[in-house]
């Protein structure tokens, strides 16, 4: 696999400095929060992999089953003989592999461009994607839309953008609208996008998925405090915080919080600052939005796409929605 690294390290604000700034900003708010993007250090990524394989977390296996059924039809909907698959977020490759195989089996030539800010994530893909004479793999280490621009400068083929795994659910409504418009703007008329959405469902099912019985989700959330301790010299005592994953029906999202079990102060060396937590004062970590078919269609239309087809599972837990770019 060829890899292009577009990260300009000279202009790039040091990752640790950015982390410190985001922690400062999040913990100084009236409603304290930490950004989900810091979940995924090595330990966090390992815990996330465990979550995705857990019985209670139905999302990953459901999407895998959908794509196993849908890959041939997706290939048939795309009429061109050569397709560029652009994946936003490298993932572990298992689901993208199904899409690639569907296209190859229908006789097409495929150029697969996974885009991820982590070079490490990119390397792991190599083990999953099987080489094929009609497949070129070109990893792009970059922010999503910088990567898309880079690919556009090099190729005029029909594009299929993959944004799987309900990653869109971690954006709020404004962020997802902006993200989809940004995607639309980087594509040509008739290019396509396949986006994974987790559907609204029985609250017990949702709640179990974000409070798995092995405690991996709890560890995943507490790991963010450990990361602050390790990288920024914090003195959080994770055992003094309780993980809470609840469904908020007003906004249609699972929300996760850490609740301090008692009053406490935490000092963060690299910020030279202490933060006070009152007992049970919520520290917000994550939104995982859930959708109805109607929500998905509205989002699609509002951001300049047209639904080509929804692919769902027998329980209607999840939808992979295939969209076509409309330009006048
Ligand atoms: C990555 N993302 C789609 C996951 C989700 O379901 O929101 C992250 C996650 N958080 C807790 N469990 C999984």
Coordinates of C-alpha atoms and ligand atoms in Angstrom, one line a residue:
X1 CA 0.0 0.0 0.0
X2 CA 1.2 3.4 -0.9
X3 CA 0.8 6.1 1.8
X4 CA 0.8 9.9 1.4
X5 CA 1.3 11.9 4.5
X6 CA -0.2 15.4 4.1
X7 CA 0.3 16.4 7.7
X8 CA 2.4 19.6 7.8
X9 CA 4.2 19.1 11.1
X10 CA 5.7 22.6 11.1
X11 CA 2.3 24.5 10.9
X12 CA 0.6 21.9 13.0
X13 CA 0.0 23.0 16.5
X14 CA 1.7 20.4 18.7
X15 CA -0.8 17.6 19.5
X16 CA -0.1 17.8 23.2
X17 CA -0.6 21.5 23.3
X18 CA -3.9 21.1 21.5
X19 CA -5.0 18.4 23.9
X20 CA -4.1 20.7 26.9
X21 CA -6.0 23.6 25.4
X22 CA -9.1 21.5 24.7
X23 CA -9.0 20.1 28.3
X24 CA -8.6 23.6 29.7
X25 CA -11.5 24.8 27.6
X26 CA -13.8 21.8 28.4
X27 CA -13.1 21.8 32.2
X28 CA -13.5 25.6 32.5
X29 CA -17.1 25.6 31.2
X30 CA -20.1 25.9 33.4
X31 CA -21.1 22.5 32.1
X32 CA -17.8 20.6 32.1
X33 CA -17.0 18.4 29.0
X34 CA -14.1 16.6 27.3
X35 CA -13.9 16.1 23.6
X36 CA -14.5 12.5 22.2
X37 CA -11.6 12.9 19.8
X38 CA -9.2 12.1 22.7
X39 CA -10.8 8.7 23.4
X40 CA -8.6 7.0 20.9
X41 CA -5.1 6.7 22.3
X42 CA -3.6 3.2 22.1
X43 CA -5.5 1.9 25.1
X44 CA -8.7 3.7 24.0
X45 CA -8.5 2.2 20.5
X46 CA -8.0 -1.2 22.0
X47 CA -11.0 -0.8 24.3
X48 CA -13.1 0.5 21.4
X49 CA -12.2 -2.7 19.5
X50 CA -13.4 -4.8 22.5
X51 CA -16.7 -2.8 22.6
X52 CA -17.3 -3.4 18.9
X53 CA -17.0 -7.1 19.4
X54 CA -19.2 -7.2 22.6
X55 CA -22.6 -8.9 22.5
X56 CA -24.3 -5.8 23.9
X57 CA -22.9 -3.4 21.3
X58 CA -25.0 -4.5 18.3
X59 CA -23.9 -1.7 15.9
X60 CA -20.7 -3.1 14.4
X61 CA -22.0 -6.7 13.7
X62 CA -25.3 -5.4 12.4
X63 CA -23.6 -3.1 9.9
X64 CA -21.3 -5.9 8.9
X65 CA -24.3 -8.1 8.1
X66 CA -26.0 -5.3 6.2
X67 CA -23.0 -4.7 4.0
X68 CA -22.5 -8.4 3.4
X69 CA -25.9 -8.6 1.9
X70 CA -25.8 -5.2 0.1
X71 CA -22.4 -5.1 -1.5
X72 CA -23.4 -6.6 -4.8
X73 CA -26.4 -4.2 -5.1
X74 CA -24.2 -1.3 -4.3
X75 CA -21.8 -2.4 -7.0
X76 CA -24.7 -2.6 -9.5
X77 CA -26.0 0.9 -8.7
X78 CA -22.6 2.3 -9.7
X79 CA -22.5 2.2 -13.5
X80 CA -18.8 3.2 -14.1
X81 CA -16.1 0.5 -14.6
X82 CA -13.6 2.3 -12.4
X83 CA -14.4 3.6 -8.9
X84 CA -12.5 5.5 -6.3
X85 CA -13.6 4.5 -2.8
X86 CA -12.7 7.2 -0.3
X87 CA -13.1 6.1 3.3
X88 CA -13.3 8.8 5.9
X89 CA -11.6 7.2 8.9
X90 CA -9.6 4.1 8.2
X91 CA -11.6 1.8 10.6
X92 CA -10.3 -1.7 10.8
X93 CA -11.1 -2.4 7.2
X94 CA -13.5 -5.4 7.6
X95 CA -16.5 -3.5 6.4
X96 CA -14.8 -1.6 3.6
X97 CA -13.4 -4.9 2.5
X98 CA -17.0 -6.1 1.8
X99 CA -17.7 -3.0 -0.4
X100 CA -14.4 -3.4 -2.3
X101 CA -15.1 -7.1 -2.9
X102 CA -18.6 -6.4 -4.2
X103 CA -17.1 -4.0 -6.7
X104 CA -14.2 -6.2 -7.8
X105 CA -16.6 -9.2 -8.2
X106 CA -18.7 -7.2 -10.5
X107 CA -15.7 -6.7 -12.7
X108 CA -14.8 -3.1 -11.7
X109 CA -11.4 -1.6 -11.1
X110 CA -11.1 -0.1 -7.6
X111 CA -8.9 2.6 -6.2
X112 CA -9.2 2.6 -2.4
X113 CA -8.2 5.7 -0.5
X114 CA -8.6 5.4 3.2
X115 CA -8.1 8.8 4.9
X116 CA -7.1 9.0 8.5
X117 CA -5.1 11.4 10.7
X118 CA -3.3 8.4 12.3
X119 CA -0.6 6.8 10.2
X120 CA -0.8 3.8 12.6
X121 CA -4.4 3.2 11.8
X122 CA -3.5 3.1 8.1
X123 CA -0.8 0.5 8.5
X124 CA -3.2 -1.9 10.3
X125 CA -5.5 -1.9 7.2
X126 CA -2.8 -3.6 5.2
X127 CA -3.4 -6.9 7.0
X128 CA -7.1 -6.9 6.2
X129 CA -7.3 -5.8 2.6
X130 CA -6.4 -8.7 0.2
X131 CA -4.3 -7.7 -2.8
X132 CA -6.0 -7.9 -6.2
X133 CA -4.7 -7.0 -9.6
X134 CA -7.8 -4.7 -10.1
X135 CA -7.3 -3.0 -6.7
X136 CA -5.0 -0.1 -5.9
X137 CA -4.7 1.0 -2.2
X138 CA -3.5 4.5 -1.5
X139 CA -3.6 5.5 2.2
X140 CA -3.8 9.3 2.9
X141 CA -2.7 10.5 6.3
X142 CA -4.6 13.8 6.6
X143 CA -7.7 15.5 8.0
X144 CA -10.8 14.2 6.1
X145 CA -11.4 17.0 3.7
X146 CA -7.8 17.9 3.1
X147 CA -7.4 14.2 2.0
X148 CA -10.5 14.4 -0.2
X149 CA -9.1 17.5 -1.9
X150 CA -5.8 15.7 -2.5
X151 CA -7.6 12.8 -4.1
X152 CA -9.7 15.1 -6.3
X153 CA -6.5 16.7 -7.6
X154 CA -5.3 13.2 -8.7
X155 CA -8.3 11.5 -10.0
X156 CA -11.4 12.1 -12.1
X157 CA -13.1 8.7 -11.4
X158 CA -16.6 8.3 -9.9
X159 CA -16.3 8.5 -6.2
X160 CA -18.0 6.5 -3.4
X161 CA -17.3 8.0 0.0
X162 CA -17.6 5.7 3.0
X163 CA -18.5 7.1 6.4
X164 CA -19.5 4.0 8.3
X165 CA -20.0 2.8 11.9
X166 CA -22.4 5.5 12.9
X167 CA -19.4 7.9 13.3
X168 CA -21.8 10.6 12.1
X169 CA -23.7 10.0 15.4
X170 CA -20.9 11.5 17.4
X171 CA -21.6 14.9 15.8
X172 CA -24.4 17.1 16.9
X173 CA -27.0 18.2 14.4
X174 CA -25.1 21.4 13.4
X175 CA -21.8 19.6 13.1
X176 CA -23.2 16.8 11.0
X177 CA -25.0 19.3 8.7
X178 CA -21.7 21.2 8.2
X179 CA -19.8 17.9 7.7
X180 CA -22.2 16.7 5.0
X181 CA -22.2 20.0 3.2
X182 CA -18.4 20.0 3.3
X183 CA -18.5 16.4 1.8
X184 CA -20.9 17.5 -0.9
X185 CA -18.8 20.5 -1.8
X186 CA -15.8 18.2 -2.3
X187 CA -17.7 15.9 -4.7
X188 CA -19.0 16.0 -8.3
X189 CA -22.6 15.5 -9.4
X190 CA -23.5 11.7 -9.3
X191 CA -20.7 10.9 -6.9
X192 CA -22.0 8.8 -4.0
X193 CA -21.7 8.4 -0.3
X194 CA -22.5 5.4 1.9
X195 CA -23.2 6.5 5.5
X196 CA -23.9 4.3 8.5
X197 CA -26.7 5.5 10.8
X198 CA -27.8 3.9 14.0
X199 CA -31.6 3.9 14.2
X200 CA -33.8 4.9 17.2
X201 CA -34.9 1.8 19.0
X202 CA -36.0 0.3 22.3
X203 CA -34.2 2.4 25.0
X204 CA -33.1 -0.7 26.9
X205 CA -31.3 -2.0 23.9
X206 CA -29.6 1.3 23.4
X207 CA -28.7 1.6 27.1
X208 CA -27.2 -1.9 27.2
X209 CA -25.0 -1.0 24.2
X210 CA -23.5 1.9 26.0
X211 CA -23.2 0.1 29.4
X212 CA -21.9 -3.2 28.3
X213 CA -21.9 -6.0 30.8
X214 CA -18.1 -6.4 30.7
X215 CA -17.5 -2.8 31.7
X216 CA -15.5 -2.0 28.5
X217 CA -17.5 1.2 27.9
X218 CA -16.9 2.3 31.4
X219 CA -13.2 1.7 31.1
X220 CA -13.2 3.4 27.7
X221 CA -14.6 6.6 29.3
X222 CA -12.4 6.5 32.4
X223 CA -9.4 6.0 30.1
X224 CA -9.7 9.6 29.1
X225 CA -9.0 10.7 32.7
X226 CA -6.0 8.3 32.7
X227 CA -4.8 9.8 29.5
X228 CA -5.0 13.3 31.0
X229 CA -2.9 12.0 34.0
X230 CA -0.3 10.4 31.7
X231 CA 0.1 13.1 29.0
X232 CA -0.7 16.3 30.9
X233 CA 0.4 15.4 34.4
X234 CA -3.2 15.3 35.9
X235 CA -4.0 13.7 39.2
X236 CA -7.5 12.4 38.5
X237 CA -8.5 9.3 40.5
X238 CA -10.7 7.5 38.0
X239 CA -12.2 5.3 40.8
X240 CA -13.8 8.5 42.2
X241 CA -15.9 8.8 39.0
X242 CA -19.0 6.9 37.9
X243 CA -19.8 6.1 34.3
X244 CA -23.3 7.0 33.2
X245 CA -24.7 6.2 29.7
X246 CA -28.3 7.4 29.2
X247 CA -30.7 8.0 26.4
X248 CA -31.9 11.6 26.0
X249 CA -35.2 11.4 24.1
X250 CA -35.4 15.2 23.6
X251 CA -32.4 15.2 21.3
X252 CA -32.5 11.5 20.3
X253 CA -29.0 10.7 21.5
X254 CA -27.2 8.4 23.9
X255 CA -25.1 10.6 26.2
X256 CA -22.2 9.6 28.3
X257 CA -21.0 11.3 31.5
X258 CA -18.6 10.8 34.3
X259 CA -20.1 11.7 37.6
X260 CA -17.7 12.6 40.5
X261 CA -18.7 10.4 43.5
X262 CA -17.6 13.2 45.9
X263 CA -16.3 16.7 46.0
X264 CA -12.8 16.8 44.7
X265 CA -10.1 18.9 43.0
X266 CA -7.9 17.8 40.2
X267 CA -4.6 19.5 39.4
X268 CA -3.2 19.4 35.9
X269 CA 0.5 20.1 35.8
X270 CA 0.9 21.1 32.2
X271 CA -1.9 23.7 32.7
X272 CA -0.7 24.7 36.1
X273 CA -4.3 24.8 37.2
X274 CA -6.7 23.0 39.5
X275 CA -10.3 22.2 38.6
X276 CA -12.9 21.7 41.2
X277 CA -15.6 19.0 40.8
X278 CA -18.6 19.0 43.0
X279 CA -20.1 15.6 43.9
X280 CA -22.4 14.4 41.0
X281 CA -21.6 17.4 38.8
X282 CA -21.8 15.9 35.3
X283 CA -18.7 15.8 33.1
X284 CA -20.0 15.3 29.6
X285 CA -18.0 13.0 27.3
X286 CA -20.0 11.9 24.3
X287 CA -23.2 12.1 22.2
X288 CA -24.2 9.1 20.0
X289 CA -27.1 10.4 18.0
X290 CA -29.8 7.9 16.8
X291 CA -32.0 8.5 13.8
X292 CA -35.3 7.7 12.2
X293 CA -35.5 7.0 8.4
X294 CA -37.2 10.4 8.2
X295 CA -34.3 12.1 10.0
X296 CA -31.8 10.5 7.5
X297 CA -33.8 11.6 4.5
X298 CA -34.0 15.2 5.8
X299 CA -30.3 15.3 6.4
X300 CA -29.7 13.9 3.0
X301 CA -31.9 16.4 1.2
X302 CA -30.7 19.4 3.3
X303 CA -27.1 18.8 2.4
X304 CA -27.6 18.4 -1.3
X305 CA -27.8 14.7 -1.8
X306 CA -30.6 12.3 -3.0
X307 CA -31.2 8.9 -1.4
X308 CA -30.3 6.1 -3.9
X309 CA -31.2 3.3 -1.4
X310 CA -31.4 2.5 2.3
X311 CA -29.9 -0.8 3.3
X312 CA -31.1 -2.1 6.7
X313 CA -31.1 -5.3 8.7
X314 CA -34.1 -7.6 9.7
X315 CA -34.5 -5.8 13.1
X316 CA -34.2 -2.4 11.5
X317 CA -31.5 -1.5 14.1
X318 CA -29.2 0.2 11.6
X319 CA -29.2 1.8 8.1
X320 CA -26.4 2.2 5.6
X321 CA -27.8 4.8 3.4
X322 CA -26.5 5.3 -0.2
X323 CA -26.7 8.8 -1.4
X324 CA -26.1 10.5 -4.7
X325 CA -24.7 14.0 -5.1
X326 CA -27.1 16.4 -6.8
X327 CA -25.7 19.5 -8.5
X328 CA -27.8 21.7 -10.7
Ligands
LIG1 C1 -17.3 5.6 17.3 N1 -18.7 5.7 17.7 C2 -19.6 5.6 16.6 C3 -19.1 5.0 18.9 C4 -20.5 5.2 19.2 O1 -21.3 4.2 19.3 O2 -20.9 6.4 19.4 C5 -18.2 5.3 20.1 C6 -18.6 4.5 21.3 N2 -18.8 5.1 22.5 C7 -19.2 4.2 23.3 N3 -19.3 3.0 22.7 C8 -18.9 3.2 21.5

